[in-house]
Short mmCIF file of C-alpha atoms and ligand atoms in Angstrom, two decimals:
data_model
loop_
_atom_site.label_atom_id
_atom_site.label_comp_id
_atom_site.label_asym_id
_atom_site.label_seq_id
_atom_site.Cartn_x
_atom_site.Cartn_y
_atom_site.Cartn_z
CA UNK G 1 133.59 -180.38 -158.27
CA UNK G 2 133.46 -176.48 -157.07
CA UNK G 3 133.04 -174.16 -159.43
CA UNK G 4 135.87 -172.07 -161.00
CA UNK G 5 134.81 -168.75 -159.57
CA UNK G 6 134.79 -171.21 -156.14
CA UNK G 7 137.90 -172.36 -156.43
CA UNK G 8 139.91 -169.17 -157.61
CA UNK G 9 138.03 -167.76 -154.02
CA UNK G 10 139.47 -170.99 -152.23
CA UNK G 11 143.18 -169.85 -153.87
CA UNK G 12 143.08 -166.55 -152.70
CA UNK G 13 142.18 -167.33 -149.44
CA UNK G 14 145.48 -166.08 -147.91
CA UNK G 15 145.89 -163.20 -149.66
CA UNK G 16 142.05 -161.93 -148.81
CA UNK G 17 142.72 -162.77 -145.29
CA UNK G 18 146.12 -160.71 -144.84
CA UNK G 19 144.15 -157.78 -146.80
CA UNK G 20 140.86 -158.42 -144.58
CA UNK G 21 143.02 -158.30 -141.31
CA UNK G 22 144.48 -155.11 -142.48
CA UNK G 23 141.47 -153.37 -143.36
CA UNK G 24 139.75 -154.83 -140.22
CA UNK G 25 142.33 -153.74 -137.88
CA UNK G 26 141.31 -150.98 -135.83
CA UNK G 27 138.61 -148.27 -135.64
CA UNK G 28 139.37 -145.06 -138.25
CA UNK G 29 142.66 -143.51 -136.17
CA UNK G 30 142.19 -140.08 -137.49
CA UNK G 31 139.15 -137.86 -137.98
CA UNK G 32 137.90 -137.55 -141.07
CA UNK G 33 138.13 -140.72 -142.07
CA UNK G 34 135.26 -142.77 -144.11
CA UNK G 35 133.01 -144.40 -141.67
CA UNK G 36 132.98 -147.82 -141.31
CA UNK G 37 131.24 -150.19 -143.41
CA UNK G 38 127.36 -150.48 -142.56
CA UNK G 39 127.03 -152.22 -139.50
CA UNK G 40 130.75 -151.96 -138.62
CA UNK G 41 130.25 -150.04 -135.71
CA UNK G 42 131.18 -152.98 -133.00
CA UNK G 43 134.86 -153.79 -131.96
CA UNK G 44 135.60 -155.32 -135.17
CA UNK G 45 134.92 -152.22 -137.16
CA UNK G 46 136.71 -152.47 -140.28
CA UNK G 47 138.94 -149.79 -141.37
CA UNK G 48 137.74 -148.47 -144.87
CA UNK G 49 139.90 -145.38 -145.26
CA UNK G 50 142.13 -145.31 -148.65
CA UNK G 51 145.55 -145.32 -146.45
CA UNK G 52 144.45 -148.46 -144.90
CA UNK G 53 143.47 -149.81 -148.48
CA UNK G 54 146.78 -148.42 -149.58
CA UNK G 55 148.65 -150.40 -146.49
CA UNK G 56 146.56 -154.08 -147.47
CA UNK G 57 147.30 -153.48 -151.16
CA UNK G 58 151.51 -152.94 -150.53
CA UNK G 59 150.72 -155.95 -147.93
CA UNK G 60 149.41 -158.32 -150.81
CA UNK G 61 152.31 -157.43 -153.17
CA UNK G 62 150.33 -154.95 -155.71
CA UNK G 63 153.42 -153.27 -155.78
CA UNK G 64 154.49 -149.19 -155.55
CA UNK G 65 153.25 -148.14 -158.74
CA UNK G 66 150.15 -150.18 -158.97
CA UNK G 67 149.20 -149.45 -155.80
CA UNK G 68 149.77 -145.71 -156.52
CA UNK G 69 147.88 -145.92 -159.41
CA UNK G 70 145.00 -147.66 -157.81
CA UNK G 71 145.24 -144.89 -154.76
CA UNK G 72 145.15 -141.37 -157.42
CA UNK G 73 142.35 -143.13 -159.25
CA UNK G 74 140.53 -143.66 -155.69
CA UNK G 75 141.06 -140.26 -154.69
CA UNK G 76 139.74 -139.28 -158.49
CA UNK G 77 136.73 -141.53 -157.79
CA UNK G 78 133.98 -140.14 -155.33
CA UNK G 79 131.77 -142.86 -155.44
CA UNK G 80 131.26 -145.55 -152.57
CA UNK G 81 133.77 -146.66 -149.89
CA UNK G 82 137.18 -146.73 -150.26
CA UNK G 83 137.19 -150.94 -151.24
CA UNK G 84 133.76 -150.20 -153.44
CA UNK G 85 136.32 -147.73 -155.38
CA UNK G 86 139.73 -150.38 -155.24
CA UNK G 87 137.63 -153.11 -156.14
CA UNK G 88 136.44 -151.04 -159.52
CA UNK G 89 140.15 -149.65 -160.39
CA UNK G 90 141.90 -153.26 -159.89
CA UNK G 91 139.19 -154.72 -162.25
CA UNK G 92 139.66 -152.04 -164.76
CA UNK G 93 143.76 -152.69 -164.33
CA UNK G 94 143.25 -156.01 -164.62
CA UNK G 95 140.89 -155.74 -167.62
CA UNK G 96 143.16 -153.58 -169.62
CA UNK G 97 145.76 -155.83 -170.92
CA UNK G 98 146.47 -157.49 -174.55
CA UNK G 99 143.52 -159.66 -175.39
CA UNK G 100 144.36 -163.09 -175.71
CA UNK G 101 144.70 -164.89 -179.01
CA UNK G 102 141.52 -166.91 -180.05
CA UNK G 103 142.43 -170.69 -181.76
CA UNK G 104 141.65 -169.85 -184.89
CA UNK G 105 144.20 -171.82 -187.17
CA UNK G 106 145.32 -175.73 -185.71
CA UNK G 107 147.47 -177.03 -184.24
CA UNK G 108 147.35 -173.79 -182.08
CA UNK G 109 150.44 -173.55 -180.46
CA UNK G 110 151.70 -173.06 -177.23
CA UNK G 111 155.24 -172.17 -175.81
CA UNK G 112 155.22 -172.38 -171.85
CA UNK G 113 158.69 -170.33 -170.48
CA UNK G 114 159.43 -169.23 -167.19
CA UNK G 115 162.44 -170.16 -164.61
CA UNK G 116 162.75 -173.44 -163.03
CA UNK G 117 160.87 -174.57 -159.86
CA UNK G 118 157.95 -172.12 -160.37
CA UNK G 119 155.72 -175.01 -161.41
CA UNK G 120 155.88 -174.75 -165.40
CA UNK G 121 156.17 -178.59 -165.93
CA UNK G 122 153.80 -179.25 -163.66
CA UNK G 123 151.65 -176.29 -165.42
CA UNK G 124 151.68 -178.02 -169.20
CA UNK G 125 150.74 -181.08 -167.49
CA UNK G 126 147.09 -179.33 -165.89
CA UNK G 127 147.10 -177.01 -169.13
CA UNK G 128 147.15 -180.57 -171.34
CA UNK G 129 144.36 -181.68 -169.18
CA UNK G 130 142.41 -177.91 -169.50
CA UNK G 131 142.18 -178.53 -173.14
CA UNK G 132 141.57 -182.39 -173.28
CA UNK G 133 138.55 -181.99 -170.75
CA UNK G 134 137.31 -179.27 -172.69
CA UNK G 135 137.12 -182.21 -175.64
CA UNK G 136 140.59 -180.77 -177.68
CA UNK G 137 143.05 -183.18 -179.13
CA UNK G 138 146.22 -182.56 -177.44
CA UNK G 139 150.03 -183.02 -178.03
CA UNK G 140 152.80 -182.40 -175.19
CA UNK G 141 156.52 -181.61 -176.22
CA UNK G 142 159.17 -181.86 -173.86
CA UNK G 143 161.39 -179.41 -174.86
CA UNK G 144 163.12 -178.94 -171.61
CA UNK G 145 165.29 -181.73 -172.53
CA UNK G 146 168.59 -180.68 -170.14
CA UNK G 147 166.48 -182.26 -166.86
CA UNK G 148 165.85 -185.79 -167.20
CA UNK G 149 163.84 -185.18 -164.36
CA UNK G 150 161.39 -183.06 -166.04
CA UNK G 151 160.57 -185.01 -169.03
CA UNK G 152 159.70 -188.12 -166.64
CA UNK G 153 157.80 -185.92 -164.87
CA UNK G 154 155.63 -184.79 -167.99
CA UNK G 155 155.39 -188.49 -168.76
CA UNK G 156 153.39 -188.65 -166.05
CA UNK G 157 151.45 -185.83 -166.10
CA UNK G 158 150.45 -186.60 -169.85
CA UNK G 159 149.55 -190.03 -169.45
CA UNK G 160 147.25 -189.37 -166.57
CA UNK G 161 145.52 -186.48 -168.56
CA UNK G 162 145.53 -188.78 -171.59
CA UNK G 163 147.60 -186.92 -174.10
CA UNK G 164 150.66 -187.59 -176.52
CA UNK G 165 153.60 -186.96 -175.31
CA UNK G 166 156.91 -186.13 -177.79
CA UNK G 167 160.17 -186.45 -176.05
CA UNK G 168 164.03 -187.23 -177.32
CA UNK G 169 166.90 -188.40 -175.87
CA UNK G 170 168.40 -186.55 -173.09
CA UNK G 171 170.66 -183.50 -174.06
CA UNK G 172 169.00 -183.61 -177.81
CA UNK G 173 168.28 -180.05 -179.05
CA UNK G 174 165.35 -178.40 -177.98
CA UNK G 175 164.31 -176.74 -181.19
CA UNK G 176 165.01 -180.43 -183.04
CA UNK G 177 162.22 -182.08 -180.59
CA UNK G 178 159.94 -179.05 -181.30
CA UNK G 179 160.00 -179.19 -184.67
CA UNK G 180 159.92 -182.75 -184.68
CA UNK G 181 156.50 -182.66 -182.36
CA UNK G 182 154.80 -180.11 -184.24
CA UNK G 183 155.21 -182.01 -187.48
CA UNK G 184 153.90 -185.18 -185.68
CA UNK G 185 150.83 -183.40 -184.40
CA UNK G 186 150.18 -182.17 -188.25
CA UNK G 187 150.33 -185.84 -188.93
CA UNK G 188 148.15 -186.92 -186.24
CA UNK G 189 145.54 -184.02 -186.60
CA UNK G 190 146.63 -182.79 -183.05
CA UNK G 191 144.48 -179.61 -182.20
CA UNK G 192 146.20 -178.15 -179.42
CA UNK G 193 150.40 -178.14 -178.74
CA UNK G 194 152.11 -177.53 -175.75
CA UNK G 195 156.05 -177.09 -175.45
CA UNK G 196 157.63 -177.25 -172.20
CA UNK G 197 160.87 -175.24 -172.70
CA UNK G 198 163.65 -175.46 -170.86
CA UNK G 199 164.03 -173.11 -167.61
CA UNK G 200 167.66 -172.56 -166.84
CA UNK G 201 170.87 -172.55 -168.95
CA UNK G 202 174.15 -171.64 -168.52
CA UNK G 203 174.11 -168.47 -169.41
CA UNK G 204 170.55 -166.16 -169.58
CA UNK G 205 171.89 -165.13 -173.07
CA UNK G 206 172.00 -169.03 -173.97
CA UNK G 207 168.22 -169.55 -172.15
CA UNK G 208 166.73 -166.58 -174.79
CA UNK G 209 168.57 -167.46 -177.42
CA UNK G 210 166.93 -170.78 -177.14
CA UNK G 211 163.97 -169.73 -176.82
CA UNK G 212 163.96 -167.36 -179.74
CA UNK G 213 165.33 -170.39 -181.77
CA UNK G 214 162.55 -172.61 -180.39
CA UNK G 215 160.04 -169.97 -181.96
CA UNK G 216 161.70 -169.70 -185.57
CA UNK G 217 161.26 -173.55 -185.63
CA UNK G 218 157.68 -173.41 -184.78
CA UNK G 219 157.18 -170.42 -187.34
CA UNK G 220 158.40 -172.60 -190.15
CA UNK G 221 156.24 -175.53 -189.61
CA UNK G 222 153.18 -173.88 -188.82
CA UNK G 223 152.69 -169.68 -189.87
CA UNK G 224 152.17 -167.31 -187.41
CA UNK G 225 153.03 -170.06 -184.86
CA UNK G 226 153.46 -169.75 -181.51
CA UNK G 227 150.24 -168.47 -181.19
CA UNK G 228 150.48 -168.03 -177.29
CA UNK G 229 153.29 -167.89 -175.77
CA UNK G 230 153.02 -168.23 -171.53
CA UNK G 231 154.78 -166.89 -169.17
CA UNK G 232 154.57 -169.21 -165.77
CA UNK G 233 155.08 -167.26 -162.68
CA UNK G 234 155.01 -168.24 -159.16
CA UNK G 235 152.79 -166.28 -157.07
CA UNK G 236 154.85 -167.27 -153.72
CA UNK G 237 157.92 -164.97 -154.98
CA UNK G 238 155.12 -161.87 -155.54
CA UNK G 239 156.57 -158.75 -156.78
CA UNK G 240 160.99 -160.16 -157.03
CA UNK G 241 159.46 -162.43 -159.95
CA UNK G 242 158.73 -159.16 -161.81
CA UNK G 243 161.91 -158.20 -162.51
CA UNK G 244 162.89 -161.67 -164.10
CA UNK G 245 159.35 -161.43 -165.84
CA UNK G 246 160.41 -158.58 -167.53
CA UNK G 247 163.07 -160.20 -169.36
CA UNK G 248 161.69 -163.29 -170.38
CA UNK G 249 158.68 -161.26 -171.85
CA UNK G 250 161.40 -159.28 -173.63
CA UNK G 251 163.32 -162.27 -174.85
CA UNK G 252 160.11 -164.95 -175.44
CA UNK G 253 157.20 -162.50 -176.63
CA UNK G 254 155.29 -163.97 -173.22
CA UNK G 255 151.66 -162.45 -174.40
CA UNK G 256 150.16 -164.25 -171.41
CA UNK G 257 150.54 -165.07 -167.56
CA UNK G 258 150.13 -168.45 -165.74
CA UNK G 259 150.16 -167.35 -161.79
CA UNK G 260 151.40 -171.30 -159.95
CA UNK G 261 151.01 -171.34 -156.12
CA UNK G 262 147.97 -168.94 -155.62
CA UNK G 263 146.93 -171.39 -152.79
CA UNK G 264 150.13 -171.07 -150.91
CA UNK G 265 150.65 -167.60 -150.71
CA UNK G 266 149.04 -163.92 -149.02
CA UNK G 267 151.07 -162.18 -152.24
CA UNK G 268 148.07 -162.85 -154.46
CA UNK G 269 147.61 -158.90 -155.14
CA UNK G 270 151.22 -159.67 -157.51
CA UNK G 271 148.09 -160.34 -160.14
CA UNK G 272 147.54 -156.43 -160.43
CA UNK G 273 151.62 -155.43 -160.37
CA UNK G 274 151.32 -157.93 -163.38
CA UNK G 275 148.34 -156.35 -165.23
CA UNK G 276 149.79 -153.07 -164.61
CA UNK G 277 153.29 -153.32 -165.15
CA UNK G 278 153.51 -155.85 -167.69
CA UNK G 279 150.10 -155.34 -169.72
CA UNK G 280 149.37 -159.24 -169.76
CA UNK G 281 146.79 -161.30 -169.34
CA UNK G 282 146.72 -163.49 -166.43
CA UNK G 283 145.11 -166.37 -168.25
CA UNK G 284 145.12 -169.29 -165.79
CA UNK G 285 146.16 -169.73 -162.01
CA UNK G 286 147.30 -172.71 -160.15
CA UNK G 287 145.67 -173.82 -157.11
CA UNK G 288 147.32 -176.75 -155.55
CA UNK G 289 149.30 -179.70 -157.02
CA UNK G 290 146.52 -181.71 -158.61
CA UNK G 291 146.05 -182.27 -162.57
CA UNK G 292 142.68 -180.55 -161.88
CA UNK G 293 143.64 -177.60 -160.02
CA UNK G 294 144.76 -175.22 -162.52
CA UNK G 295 141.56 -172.89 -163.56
CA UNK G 296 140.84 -169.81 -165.83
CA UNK G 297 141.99 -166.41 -164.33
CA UNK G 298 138.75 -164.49 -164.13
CA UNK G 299 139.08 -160.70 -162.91
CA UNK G 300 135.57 -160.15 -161.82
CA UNK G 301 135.90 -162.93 -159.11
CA UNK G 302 138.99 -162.01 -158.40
CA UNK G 303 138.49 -158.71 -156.77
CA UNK G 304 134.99 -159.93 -154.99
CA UNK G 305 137.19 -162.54 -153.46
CA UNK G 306 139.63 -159.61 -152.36
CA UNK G 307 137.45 -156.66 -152.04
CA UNK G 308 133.95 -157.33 -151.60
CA UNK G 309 132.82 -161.07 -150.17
CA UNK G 310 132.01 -161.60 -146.95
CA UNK G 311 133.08 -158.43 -145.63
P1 GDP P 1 159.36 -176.49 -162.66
O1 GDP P 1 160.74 -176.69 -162.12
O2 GDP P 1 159.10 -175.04 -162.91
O3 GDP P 1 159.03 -177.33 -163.84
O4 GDP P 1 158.38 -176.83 -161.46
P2 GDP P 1 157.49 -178.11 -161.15
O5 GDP P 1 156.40 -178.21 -162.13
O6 GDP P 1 158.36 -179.29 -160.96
O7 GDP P 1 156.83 -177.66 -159.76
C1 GDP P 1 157.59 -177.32 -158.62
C2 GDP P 1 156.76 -177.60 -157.37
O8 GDP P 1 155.68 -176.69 -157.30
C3 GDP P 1 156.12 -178.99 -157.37
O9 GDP P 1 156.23 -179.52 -156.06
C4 GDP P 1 154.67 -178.73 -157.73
O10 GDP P 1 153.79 -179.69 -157.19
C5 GDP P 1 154.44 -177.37 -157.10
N1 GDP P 1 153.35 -176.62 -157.73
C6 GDP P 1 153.21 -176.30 -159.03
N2 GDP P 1 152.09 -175.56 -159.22
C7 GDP P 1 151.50 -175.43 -158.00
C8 GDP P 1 150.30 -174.76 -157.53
O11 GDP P 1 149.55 -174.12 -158.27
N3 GDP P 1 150.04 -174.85 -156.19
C9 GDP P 1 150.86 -175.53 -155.34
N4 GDP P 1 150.52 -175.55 -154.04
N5 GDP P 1 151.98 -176.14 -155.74
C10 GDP P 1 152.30 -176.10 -157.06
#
């Protein structure tokens, strides 16, 4: 099988296209301008000025203040091209966010939130598989228990990555089946849980309060539990999932990003808006629909695949 690094390239193929084609557009328009890139003097000269690295970033969904961030720190920086200087600041943005939480005490626990239809079942079903293939013991709960649909679905998922799955009756209370799987994974000597909550309620005020009853029940069965709590955002939506993001990292205590539909999409720069509005780590992305394609977020590759291969 490819290599991460390989395959988080292969995801961002749309998004380093849209930014190549941008950059690659035209000669320099005005004088002044950074030469082109060694050898770039033939029609296909690429563009390396900062307003045309300014133009592919708002193109790729970094957003107006990360991209204005990214722009005074270029103009701050002297050294190398325009994309030699982008490709340093985004890894530095992307770099500077909480650290994640080691697995220190078991079962480490994980809460997976985020709005329905941007992949999150789907995304405990890979992450269930991430941690079984890297040898963990692993217990599913389907906590989403308002969509029938869903909890079949994770049924699925967890028996073809091999792992428990804890599910109730339809309509049963979410916190109920959570406590009810982490107590079962104590029993079993479960290393890893992973709680699919539920993505739509009524109300929003009915979805966080959920959610924040969700994480007293976990709390009380296992302190300082949830020890991660993910965010799943889908990268097709780019920077009008921020807004939404916002709140559920208000309401859930998100202290880490899952980015779904990477493959699908030219608004892979929404990675950076994410860094560098919401602090967060981007700790996995999703690649296509497989169990397998969900894969560690890893900055340094990241920005060669944007700003430096094969240019
Ligand atoms: P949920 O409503 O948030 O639980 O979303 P689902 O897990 O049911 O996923 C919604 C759709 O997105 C499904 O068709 C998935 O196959 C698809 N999907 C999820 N993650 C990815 C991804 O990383 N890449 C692609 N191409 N599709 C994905």
């Amino acid at each position: 099988m490819a290599s991460v690094f390989d395959r988080i390239r292969a995801g961002l193929a749309k998004t380093a296209q849209q930014i190549r084609e941008r950059l690659g557009a035209s000669e320099p328009a005005h004088a002044g301008a950074t030469p082109a890139a060694p050898g770039g003097r033939s029609t296909n000269a690429k563009v390396d000025t900062v307003e045309a690295v300014e133009d592919a970033l708002i193109a790729a969904d970094v957003g107006l203040p990360a991209t204005q961030r990214i722009v005074a720190a270029m103009k701050a920086d002297g050294v190398g091209t325009p994309r030699e200087r982008v490709a340093r600041v985004v890894l530095n943005i992307l770099r500077d966010v909480q650290p994640t939480p080691a697995i220190s005490t078991l079962p480490h626990v994980i809460l997976v939130v985020g709005v329905n239809g941007t992949g999150k079942t789907t995304t405990v079903g890979k992450l269930a598989n991430v941690y079984r293939s890297a040898g963990r013991s692993v217990l599913v709960c389907a906590a989403d228990t308002f969509r029938a649909a869903a909890v079949e679905q994770l049924a699925v998922w967890t028996e073809r990555a091999g792992v428990d799955l804890v599910r109730a009756q339809s309509g049963a209370d979410p916190a109920a089946v959570t406590f009810d799987a982490i107590t079962a994974a104590k029993a079993r000597g479960r290393e890893i849980v992973i709680v699919d909550t539920a993505g739509r309620l009524h109300t929003r005020a009915n979805l966080m309060a959920e959610l924040d009853k969700i994480r007293r029940v976990v709390g009380r069965v296992v302190p300082g539990a949830p020890h991660e709590v993910l965010l799943v955002l889908d990268a097709t939506v780019g920077q009008n999932g921020l807004v939404q993001a916002r709140e559920f990292v208000a309401a859930s205590g998100a202290n880490g990003i899952v980015l779904t539909k990477l493959d699908g999409t030219a608004k892979g720069g929404v990675a950076v808006a994410i860094a560098n509005d919401l602090k967060l780590p981007i700790r996995f992305v999703g690649v296509g629909e497989g169990l397998d394609d969900l894969v560690p977020f890893d900055a340094a590759t990241y920005v060669d695949a944007l700003f430096v291969d094969k240019w």
